[in-house]
Coordinates of C-alpha atoms and ligand atoms in Angstrom, one line a residue:
X1 CA 27.2 -33.2 -29.2
X2 CA 28.8 -34.1 -25.8
X3 CA 27.7 -34.1 -22.2
X4 CA 29.8 -31.4 -20.4
X5 CA 29.9 -30.5 -16.8
X6 CA 29.8 -26.9 -15.9
X7 CA 31.5 -25.8 -12.8
X8 CA 31.9 -22.6 -10.9
X9 CA 34.8 -20.6 -12.4
X10 CA 37.2 -18.6 -10.3
X11 CA 35.0 -15.7 -9.1
X12 CA 37.7 -13.9 -7.0
X13 CA 37.7 -13.8 -3.2
X14 CA 34.3 -15.3 -2.8
X15 CA 34.2 -18.7 -1.2
X16 CA 31.0 -20.5 0.0
X17 CA 28.9 -18.0 -1.8
X18 CA 25.1 -18.7 -1.6
X19 CA 22.9 -19.3 -4.8
X20 CA 20.0 -16.8 -4.8
X21 CA 18.6 -17.7 -8.2
X22 CA 18.7 -20.7 -10.4
X23 CA 17.8 -19.6 -13.9
X24 CA 17.8 -22.9 -15.7
X25 CA 15.9 -26.1 -15.6
X26 CA 16.5 -29.5 -17.2
X27 CA 15.5 -29.1 -21.0
X28 CA 16.3 -25.6 -21.3
X29 CA 18.2 -24.5 -24.2
X30 CA 21.0 -21.9 -23.4
X31 CA 23.3 -19.9 -25.6
X32 CA 26.9 -19.4 -24.6
X33 CA 27.0 -16.6 -22.1
X34 CA 23.5 -17.0 -21.0
X35 CA 23.4 -16.8 -17.2
X36 CA 22.9 -19.9 -15.3
X37 CA 22.7 -19.0 -11.7
X38 CA 23.0 -16.0 -9.4
X39 CA 25.3 -16.0 -6.5
X40 CA 25.2 -13.2 -3.7
X41 CA 27.8 -12.6 -1.2
X42 CA 27.3 -10.2 1.7
X43 CA 29.0 -7.6 -0.5
X44 CA 28.0 -8.5 -4.2
X45 CA 25.7 -10.2 -6.6
X46 CA 27.1 -12.0 -9.6
X47 CA 25.7 -14.0 -12.5
X48 CA 27.4 -17.2 -13.7
X49 CA 27.2 -17.6 -17.3
X50 CA 27.1 -20.7 -19.5
X51 CA 30.5 -21.6 -21.2
X52 CA 28.5 -23.4 -23.8
X53 CA 25.5 -23.4 -26.0
X54 CA 23.2 -26.5 -25.8
X55 CA 20.6 -28.2 -23.9
X56 CA 20.8 -28.3 -20.0
X57 CA 20.4 -32.0 -18.9
X58 CA 20.9 -31.7 -15.1
X59 CA 20.7 -28.9 -12.6
X60 CA 22.9 -29.7 -9.9
X61 CA 22.4 -26.7 -7.5
X62 CA 19.5 -25.1 -5.7
X63 CA 18.8 -21.7 -4.0
X64 CA 20.6 -21.4 -0.8
X65 CA 23.3 -23.9 -1.7
X66 CA 26.9 -22.3 -1.1
X67 CA 29.3 -22.7 -3.8
X68 CA 33.0 -22.3 -4.3
X69 CA 35.4 -22.7 -7.3
X70 CA 35.0 -25.9 -9.2
X71 CA 31.6 -27.0 -7.6
X72 CA 29.2 -28.6 -10.2
X73 CA 26.5 -26.3 -11.4
X74 CA 24.9 -28.3 -14.3
X75 CA 25.5 -30.7 -17.1
X76 CA 24.8 -29.6 -20.7
X77 CA 24.7 -31.5 -23.9
X78 CA 26.9 -29.0 -25.6
X79 CA 26.9 -28.2 -29.2
X80 CA 30.3 -28.8 -30.8
X81 CA 32.6 -25.9 -30.9
X82 CA 30.2 -24.0 -28.6
X83 CA 32.7 -23.4 -25.9
X84 CA 36.0 -24.5 -24.2
X85 CA 36.7 -28.0 -24.3
X86 CA 37.9 -27.9 -20.8
X87 CA 35.4 -29.3 -18.4
X88 CA 36.3 -26.6 -15.8
X89 CA 36.9 -23.4 -17.4
X90 CA 39.4 -21.5 -15.4
X91 CA 37.4 -18.3 -16.0
X92 CA 34.4 -17.2 -17.8
X93 CA 33.3 -13.9 -18.9
X94 CA 30.7 -13.1 -16.6
X95 CA 27.6 -10.9 -16.8
X96 CA 29.2 -7.5 -17.4
X97 CA 28.4 -4.1 -15.9
X98 CA 28.1 -2.9 -19.5
X99 CA 24.7 -2.3 -21.0
X100 CA 22.5 -5.3 -21.2
X101 CA 22.5 -5.2 -25.1
X102 CA 26.3 -5.6 -25.1
X103 CA 26.1 -8.3 -22.6
X104 CA 23.8 -10.4 -24.7
X105 CA 25.8 -10.3 -27.7
X106 CA 29.0 -10.4 -25.9
X107 CA 31.9 -12.8 -27.3
X108 CA 33.1 -15.3 -24.8
X109 CA 36.8 -15.2 -24.0
X110 CA 37.1 -18.4 -22.0
X111 CA 40.7 -18.7 -22.2
X112 CA 41.6 -15.2 -21.1
X113 CA 42.7 -14.5 -17.6
X114 CA 40.2 -12.6 -15.4
X115 CA 40.5 -9.2 -14.5
X116 CA 40.6 -8.0 -10.9
X117 CA 37.4 -8.5 -9.1
X118 CA 35.8 -5.0 -9.0
X119 CA 34.7 -3.4 -5.8
X120 CA 31.0 -3.5 -4.9
X121 CA 29.2 -0.4 -6.0
X122 CA 27.8 1.5 -3.0
X123 CA 24.2 2.5 -3.5
X124 CA 23.8 5.7 -5.6
X125 CA 27.4 5.7 -7.0
X126 CA 28.4 5.1 -10.4
X127 CA 29.7 1.6 -11.1
X128 CA 33.4 1.5 -11.9
X129 CA 34.0 1.1 -15.7
X130 CA 35.3 -2.3 -16.5
X131 CA 38.8 -2.7 -17.6
X132 CA 39.0 -2.1 -21.5
X133 CA 38.5 -5.2 -23.6
X134 CA 39.5 -7.4 -20.6
X135 CA 37.1 -10.2 -19.6
X136 CA 35.9 -9.7 -16.1
X137 CA 35.1 -12.0 -13.3
X138 CA 31.5 -12.1 -12.5
X139 CA 30.6 -8.4 -11.9
X140 CA 29.6 -7.6 -8.4
X141 CA 26.7 -5.2 -7.7
X142 CA 24.9 -4.3 -4.6
X143 CA 22.4 -6.4 -3.1
X144 CA 18.6 -5.9 -4.3
X145 CA 15.6 -8.1 -3.4
X146 CA 17.9 -11.0 -2.4
X147 CA 16.2 -14.3 -3.5
X148 CA 13.7 -12.7 -5.8
X149 CA 13.2 -14.8 -8.8
X150 CA 13.9 -12.2 -11.5
X151 CA 16.7 -12.5 -14.1
X152 CA 18.7 -9.5 -14.9
X153 CA 22.2 -8.6 -15.4
X154 CA 24.3 -6.7 -12.9
X155 CA 24.4 -3.5 -15.0
X156 CA 20.5 -3.7 -15.1
X157 CA 20.4 -4.2 -11.4
X158 CA 22.7 -1.3 -10.7
X159 CA 20.6 0.8 -13.1
X160 CA 17.3 -0.2 -11.3
X161 CA 18.7 0.3 -7.9
X162 CA 20.0 3.9 -8.8
X163 CA 16.4 4.8 -9.8
X164 CA 14.9 3.1 -6.9
X165 CA 13.2 0.6 -8.8
X166 CA 12.6 -3.0 -7.2
X167 CA 13.2 -5.5 -10.2
X168 CA 10.6 -7.7 -8.5
X169 CA 8.0 -5.4 -10.0
X170 CA 9.2 -5.4 -13.6
X171 CA 8.4 -7.7 -16.2
X172 CA 11.3 -9.0 -18.3
X173 CA 11.0 -9.0 -22.2
X174 CA 14.4 -10.4 -22.9
X175 CA 15.1 -14.1 -23.6
X176 CA 13.7 -16.3 -20.7
X177 CA 12.1 -13.3 -19.2
X178 CA 15.4 -11.6 -18.6
X179 CA 14.8 -8.0 -17.5
X180 CA 16.5 -5.4 -19.8
X181 CA 17.3 -1.8 -19.1
X182 CA 14.5 -0.9 -21.5
X183 CA 12.0 -2.8 -19.2
X184 CA 13.1 -0.8 -16.2
X185 CA 12.6 2.3 -18.2
X186 CA 9.2 1.1 -19.2
X187 CA 8.2 0.4 -15.7
X188 CA 9.3 3.8 -14.7
X189 CA 7.2 5.4 -17.5
X190 CA 4.2 3.5 -16.5
X191 CA 4.3 4.6 -12.9
X192 CA 5.0 8.3 -14.0
X193 CA 1.9 8.1 -16.4
X194 CA -0.2 6.8 -13.7
X195 CA 0.9 9.7 -11.4
X196 CA 0.4 12.3 -14.2
X197 CA -3.2 10.8 -14.7
X198 CA -3.9 11.1 -11.1
X199 CA -4.4 7.4 -11.0
X200 CA -4.0 6.2 -7.5
X201 CA -3.9 2.5 -8.1
X202 CA -0.5 2.3 -9.8
X203 CA 1.0 5.4 -8.4
X204 CA 3.8 5.3 -5.7
X205 CA 5.1 2.3 -7.5
X206 CA 2.4 0.1 -6.2
X207 CA 1.9 -2.8 -8.7
X208 CA -1.6 -3.0 -10.2
X209 CA -3.9 -6.0 -9.4
X210 CA -3.8 -8.7 -12.0
X211 CA -6.1 -8.5 -14.9
X212 CA -8.1 -11.8 -14.9
X213 CA -10.7 -13.0 -17.5
X214 CA -13.4 -14.0 -15.1
X215 CA -15.7 -15.3 -17.9
X216 CA -13.2 -18.4 -18.0
X217 CA -14.8 -19.4 -14.7
X218 CA -18.6 -18.8 -15.4
X219 CA -20.9 -16.2 -16.8
X220 CA -20.3 -12.6 -16.0
X221 CA -22.0 -9.1 -16.5
X222 CA -20.1 -5.9 -16.8
X223 CA -21.7 -2.9 -15.1
X224 CA -20.2 0.5 -15.5
X225 CA -19.6 2.3 -12.1
X226 CA -21.6 5.4 -11.4
X227 CA -19.8 8.8 -11.7
X228 CA -19.9 9.2 -8.0
X229 CA -18.4 5.7 -7.3
X230 CA -15.6 6.5 -9.6
X231 CA -14.9 9.8 -8.1
X232 CA -15.2 8.7 -4.4
X233 CA -13.2 5.5 -5.3
X234 CA -10.3 7.7 -6.4
X235 CA -10.6 10.0 -3.5
X236 CA -10.8 7.0 -1.1
X237 CA -7.6 5.3 -2.8
X238 CA -5.8 8.6 -2.6
X239 CA -6.6 9.1 1.0
X240 CA -5.7 5.5 1.9
X241 CA -2.4 5.6 0.1
X242 CA -1.3 8.9 1.5
X243 CA -2.3 8.8 5.1
X244 CA -1.0 6.4 7.6
X245 CA -4.2 5.4 9.3
X246 CA -4.7 4.3 12.7
X247 CA -8.2 3.2 14.0
X248 CA -9.2 3.2 17.7
X249 CA -12.4 1.5 18.9
X250 CA -14.5 2.4 21.9
X251 CA -17.9 1.6 23.3
X252 CA -19.8 4.5 24.9
X253 CA -22.7 4.3 27.3
X254 CA -25.5 6.3 25.7
X255 CA -28.4 5.1 27.9
X256 CA -29.1 8.6 29.2
X257 CA -28.7 10.3 25.7
X258 CA -31.3 7.8 24.4
X259 CA -33.7 8.4 27.2
X260 CA -33.2 12.2 26.3
X261 CA -33.8 11.6 22.7
X262 CA -36.9 9.7 23.3
X263 CA -38.2 12.4 25.6
X264 CA -37.6 15.1 22.8
X265 CA -39.3 12.7 20.1
X266 CA -42.8 14.1 20.5
X267 CA -41.5 17.7 20.0
X268 CA -39.5 16.7 17.1
X269 CA -42.3 14.8 15.2
X270 CA -44.6 17.7 15.7
X271 CA -42.0 20.0 14.0
X272 CA -41.5 17.3 11.3
X273 CA -38.1 16.5 12.3
X274 CA -36.5 13.0 12.6
X275 CA -34.1 13.1 15.6
X276 CA -31.6 10.1 15.6
X277 CA -28.8 9.3 17.9
X278 CA -26.3 10.8 15.2
X279 CA -27.2 14.4 15.9
X280 CA -26.1 13.9 19.6
X281 CA -22.9 12.5 18.2
X282 CA -22.4 15.4 16.1
X283 CA -23.0 17.7 18.9
X284 CA -20.6 16.0 21.3
X285 CA -18.0 15.6 18.6
X286 CA -17.9 19.4 17.9
X287 CA -17.6 20.1 21.6
X288 CA -14.6 17.7 21.9
X289 CA -13.0 19.2 18.5
X290 CA -12.8 22.4 20.3
X291 CA -10.7 20.7 23.1
X292 CA -8.6 18.8 20.5
X293 CA -7.8 21.4 17.8
X294 CA -5.3 19.3 16.1
X295 CA -8.1 16.9 15.0
X296 CA -9.9 19.8 13.4
X297 CA -6.9 20.5 11.1
X298 CA -5.3 19.4 7.9
X299 CA -1.5 18.9 7.3
X300 CA -0.2 21.3 4.8
X301 CA 0.8 19.5 1.3
X302 CA 4.6 20.0 2.3
X303 CA 4.1 18.2 5.5
X304 CA 6.0 21.1 7.4
X305 CA 2.8 22.6 9.2
X306 CA -0.6 22.1 10.5
X307 CA -3.5 24.2 9.4
X308 CA -5.8 24.4 12.5
X309 CA -9.3 25.5 11.6
X310 CA -11.2 27.7 13.8
X311 CA -14.6 26.6 12.5
X312 CA -16.2 23.2 13.1
X313 CA -17.8 21.8 9.9
X314 CA -18.7 18.1 10.1
X315 CA -18.9 16.1 6.9
X316 CA -21.5 13.3 7.1
X317 CA -21.2 10.2 4.9
X318 CA -24.5 9.6 3.1
X319 CA -25.4 6.4 1.4
X320 CA -27.2 7.3 -2.0
X321 CA -28.3 4.8 -4.6
X322 CA -25.4 6.2 -6.8
X323 CA -22.6 6.0 -4.2
X324 CA -21.4 7.7 -1.0
X325 CA -21.5 11.4 -0.8
X326 CA -20.1 13.5 2.0
X327 CA -22.0 16.7 2.5
X328 CA -21.1 19.1 5.2
X329 CA -23.0 20.5 8.2
X330 CA -21.5 23.8 9.0
X331 CA -20.8 25.3 12.4
X332 CA -22.0 22.3 14.3
X333 CA -20.7 23.7 17.6
X334 CA -23.1 26.8 17.3
X335 CA -26.3 24.8 16.7
X336 CA -29.0 23.2 18.7
X337 CA -30.1 19.6 18.4
X338 CA -33.3 20.4 16.6
X339 CA -31.5 22.8 14.0
X340 CA -28.8 20.0 13.5
X341 CA -31.6 17.2 13.0
X342 CA -33.4 19.4 10.5
X343 CA -30.2 20.2 8.6
X344 CA -29.0 16.5 8.6
X345 CA -32.4 15.5 7.2
X346 CA -32.2 18.1 4.4
X347 CA -28.7 17.4 3.3
X348 CA -29.2 13.6 3.3
X349 CA -32.4 14.1 1.2
X350 CA -30.6 16.5 -1.3
X351 CA -27.7 14.0 -1.4
X352 CA -30.2 11.1 -2.3
X353 CA -32.0 13.3 -4.9
X354 CA -28.9 14.4 -6.6
X355 CA -29.5 18.1 -5.5
X356 CA -26.3 18.8 -3.4
X357 CA -24.5 22.0 -4.5
X358 CA -20.7 22.6 -4.5
X359 CA -21.1 24.5 -1.3
X360 CA -22.8 21.4 0.4
X361 CA -19.9 19.3 -0.4
X362 CA -17.0 21.6 0.5
X363 CA -15.4 23.2 3.7
X364 CA -15.6 20.1 6.0
X365 CA -13.2 19.9 8.9
X366 CA -13.8 16.4 10.2
X367 CA -16.1 13.7 9.0
X368 CA -18.4 11.2 10.5
X369 CA -19.6 8.0 9.0
X370 CA -22.7 6.3 10.5
X371 CA -23.8 2.7 9.8
X372 CA -25.8 2.8 13.0
X373 CA -29.1 2.7 11.2
X374 CA -28.0 -0.4 9.3
X375 CA -25.9 -2.7 11.6
X376 CA -22.7 -4.1 12.4
X377 CA -20.5 -4.0 15.5
X378 CA -17.6 -2.0 14.1
X379 CA -15.8 -0.9 10.9
X380 CA -12.7 1.1 10.1
X381 CA -13.6 4.3 8.4
X382 CA -11.1 5.8 5.9
X383 CA -9.9 9.4 6.8
X384 CA -11.5 11.9 4.4
X385 CA -8.1 13.7 3.5
X386 CA -6.8 16.3 3.9
X387 CA -8.8 16.2 7.0
X388 CA -7.0 14.5 9.9
X389 CA -9.8 12.4 11.4
X390 CA -13.1 10.4 10.8
X391 CA -15.5 9.0 13.4
X392 CA -17.3 5.7 12.5
X393 CA -20.5 5.0 14.3
X394 CA -22.1 1.5 14.4
X395 CA -25.4 0.2 15.9
X396 CA -26.1 0.6 19.5
X397 CA -27.1 -2.4 21.4
X398 CA -28.1 -3.2 25.0
X399 CA -25.4 -4.9 26.9
X400 CA -24.9 -6.1 30.6
X401 CA -22.4 -3.7 32.0
X402 CA -20.7 -4.2 35.5
X403 CA -21.3 -1.3 37.8
X404 CA -19.2 -2.5 40.5
X405 CA -21.7 -4.7 42.3
X406 CA -24.1 -5.8 39.5
X407 CA -24.5 -6.3 35.8
X408 CA -26.9 -3.5 34.6
X409 CA -28.4 -3.1 31.1
X410 CA -26.9 -0.3 29.4
X411 CA -27.2 1.0 25.8
X412 CA -23.7 0.7 24.4
X413 CA -22.6 2.7 21.1
X414 CA -19.6 1.4 19.3
X415 CA -17.3 4.0 18.0
X416 CA -14.3 3.8 15.7
X417 CA -11.9 6.7 15.3
X418 CA -9.5 6.6 12.3
X419 CA -6.8 9.4 12.2
X420 CA -3.7 10.6 10.4
X421 CA -0.9 9.2 12.6
X422 CA 1.4 11.8 11.2
X423 CA -0.6 14.4 13.1
X424 CA -2.2 12.5 15.9
X425 CA -0.3 10.3 18.3
X426 CA -2.0 7.3 19.7
X427 CA -2.3 8.8 23.3
X428 CA -3.9 11.9 21.9
X429 CA -6.1 9.7 19.9
X430 CA -7.1 7.7 23.0
X431 CA -7.8 11.0 25.0
X432 CA -9.9 12.3 22.4
X433 CA -12.0 9.0 22.3
X434 CA -12.2 8.9 26.1
X435 CA -13.4 12.7 26.1
X436 CA -15.9 12.0 23.4
X437 CA -17.2 9.0 25.3
X438 CA -17.6 10.9 28.6
X439 CA -19.4 13.7 26.8
X440 CA -21.9 11.4 25.0
X441 CA -22.6 9.5 28.3
X442 CA -23.3 12.7 30.2
X443 CA -24.4 15.4 27.9
X444 CA -24.0 17.9 30.8
X445 CA -20.3 18.0 29.9
X446 CA -21.6 20.2 26.9
X447 CA -22.1 23.1 29.3
X448 CA -18.6 23.1 30.8
Ligands
LIG501 N1 -27.6 2.8 16.8 C1 -28.9 2.4 16.9 N2 -29.9 2.9 16.1 C2 -29.6 3.9 15.2 C3 -28.4 4.4 15.2 C4 -27.3 3.9 16.0 N3 -26.1 4.3 16.2 N4 -28.2 5.4 14.2 C5 -29.4 5.5 13.8 N5 -30.2 4.5 14.4 C6 -31.6 4.2 14.0 C7 -32.3 5.5 13.9 O1 -32.7 6.1 15.3 C8 -33.4 5.3 13.0 O2 -34.4 4.6 13.6 P1 -36.0 5.1 13.8 O3 -36.3 5.3 12.5 O4 -36.5 4.1 14.6 O5 -35.8 6.4 14.6 C9 -32.8 4.3 12.1 O6 -31.6 3.7 12.8 C10 -32.4 4.9 10.8 O7 -31.6 5.9 10.9 P2 -30.9 6.7 9.7 O8 -29.9 6.0 9.1 O9 -32.0 7.1 8.5 O10 -30.5 8.1 10.2 P3 -29.2 8.6 10.9 O11 -29.4 9.9 11.4 O12 -28.7 7.6 11.8 O13 -28.2 8.6 9.6 C11 -27.3 9.2 7.3 C12 -28.3 9.5 8.6 C13 -27.5 10.1 6.3 C14 -26.0 9.2 8.0 C15 -27.6 7.6 7.1 O14 -28.9 7.5 6.5 C16 -26.7 7.0 6.1 O15 -26.7 7.3 4.9 N6 -25.9 6.1 6.4 C17 -24.9 5.4 5.8 C18 -23.5 6.2 5.7 C19 -22.6 5.3 5.1 O16 -22.8 4.6 4.1 N7 -21.2 5.2 5.7 C20 -20.3 4.3 5.1 C21 -19.2 4.9 4.8 S1 -17.8 3.8 4.5 O17 -18.2 3.3 3.2

């Protein structure tokens, strides 16, 4: 056993090359050819292998150091006959662009001359075949997730990049967590299986949340989710992941609407109808959707065209003991406030009693979610895809509003409009909100 210094071998035309990964720590046991550090120039990534087997005693580099040939990397207590006796090997066989399995069992040829440095492989191109039997200089590959603390050979990096896999999301099963080609293949398989099962959580290459045993921190109870929660959860995740959301907020003066509602209340009560501010919102919304037909539409699955609907059916989110349901009130633009109130009461009751039919739950063109009866100043609703927009309604409150000469008490209703930004631009969203607000403030707009 002897302490040997490991220095940077000749790596071709790369001087002052930054270290992006340090793969060893003092006390680590390494085999000859195990990678010690990864360097990355602006053109290539290369791993520097150990010329000896033994125990790392000192690590003399850190991430972001710039190295040139001969710079010290580490000190190792080398096993006898485990490598070249020379303290500074003129060349080392570096991580190869051949399969990782070959690379892990490769014989070192420290005393042979290095081959020409290979050209970096442009994204999507096949890497050049290494010269037959000749030891290579550290193999360059294109940059991927620079600085990420993963451990993979250049050939695996090339393989992953060709398939669009970010190695930061792959768990390595090789020695010291090294990522092998099989690990990249396994990661792709997991994602594809998630997509095939319609699982939104792991689709689109999104890594799953960590699985934690919470019982280690205290007592827990496991409660199965209701069928409705499971279904709506999947639908919400799908919408959230597929639709680039924008949410715009506004506050609408509904003082006059509220006075009107109150004046209608006795008539409504006589007819056994509960008339809440929400029906006025539905009515105004239907009117404004006629003016903004792109909000009353769905993007075709191929993303090539917009399917504009000539009918206005509003989904209304209903909070039920088993979870959220969104039954649909049909032809809202053609119905009066009393009829809408009656229908809203009926569908929310059917939703809470589990009596909704398939028809009740289909055919919506735009949705509304009202938390106005509960409280809160604002929230960001999730678009009920493949619809384009959803309106969130929060609790109205009396506020001092400046009328140009005085503060006057006005009943202000907070609104939040979320929409699919692929279909609606911000300016159109803002115009929609402004028009809706104007209509709600002065219901005479409905007659125009
Ligand atoms: N501001 C102030 N008060 C409001 C209001 C508002 N925006 N909206 C309703 N209210 C009042 C109503 O007037 C009613 O008061 P009165 O009993 O004194 O008349 C009270 O709040 C309760 O209303 P409601 O909630 O029963 O009726 P609604 O028509 O407003 O809403 C429904 C019906 C089905 C939408 C509602 O019951 C519901 O389930 N809301 C929850 C929806 C939900 O969970 N959305 C979240 C989705 S995102 O996870």
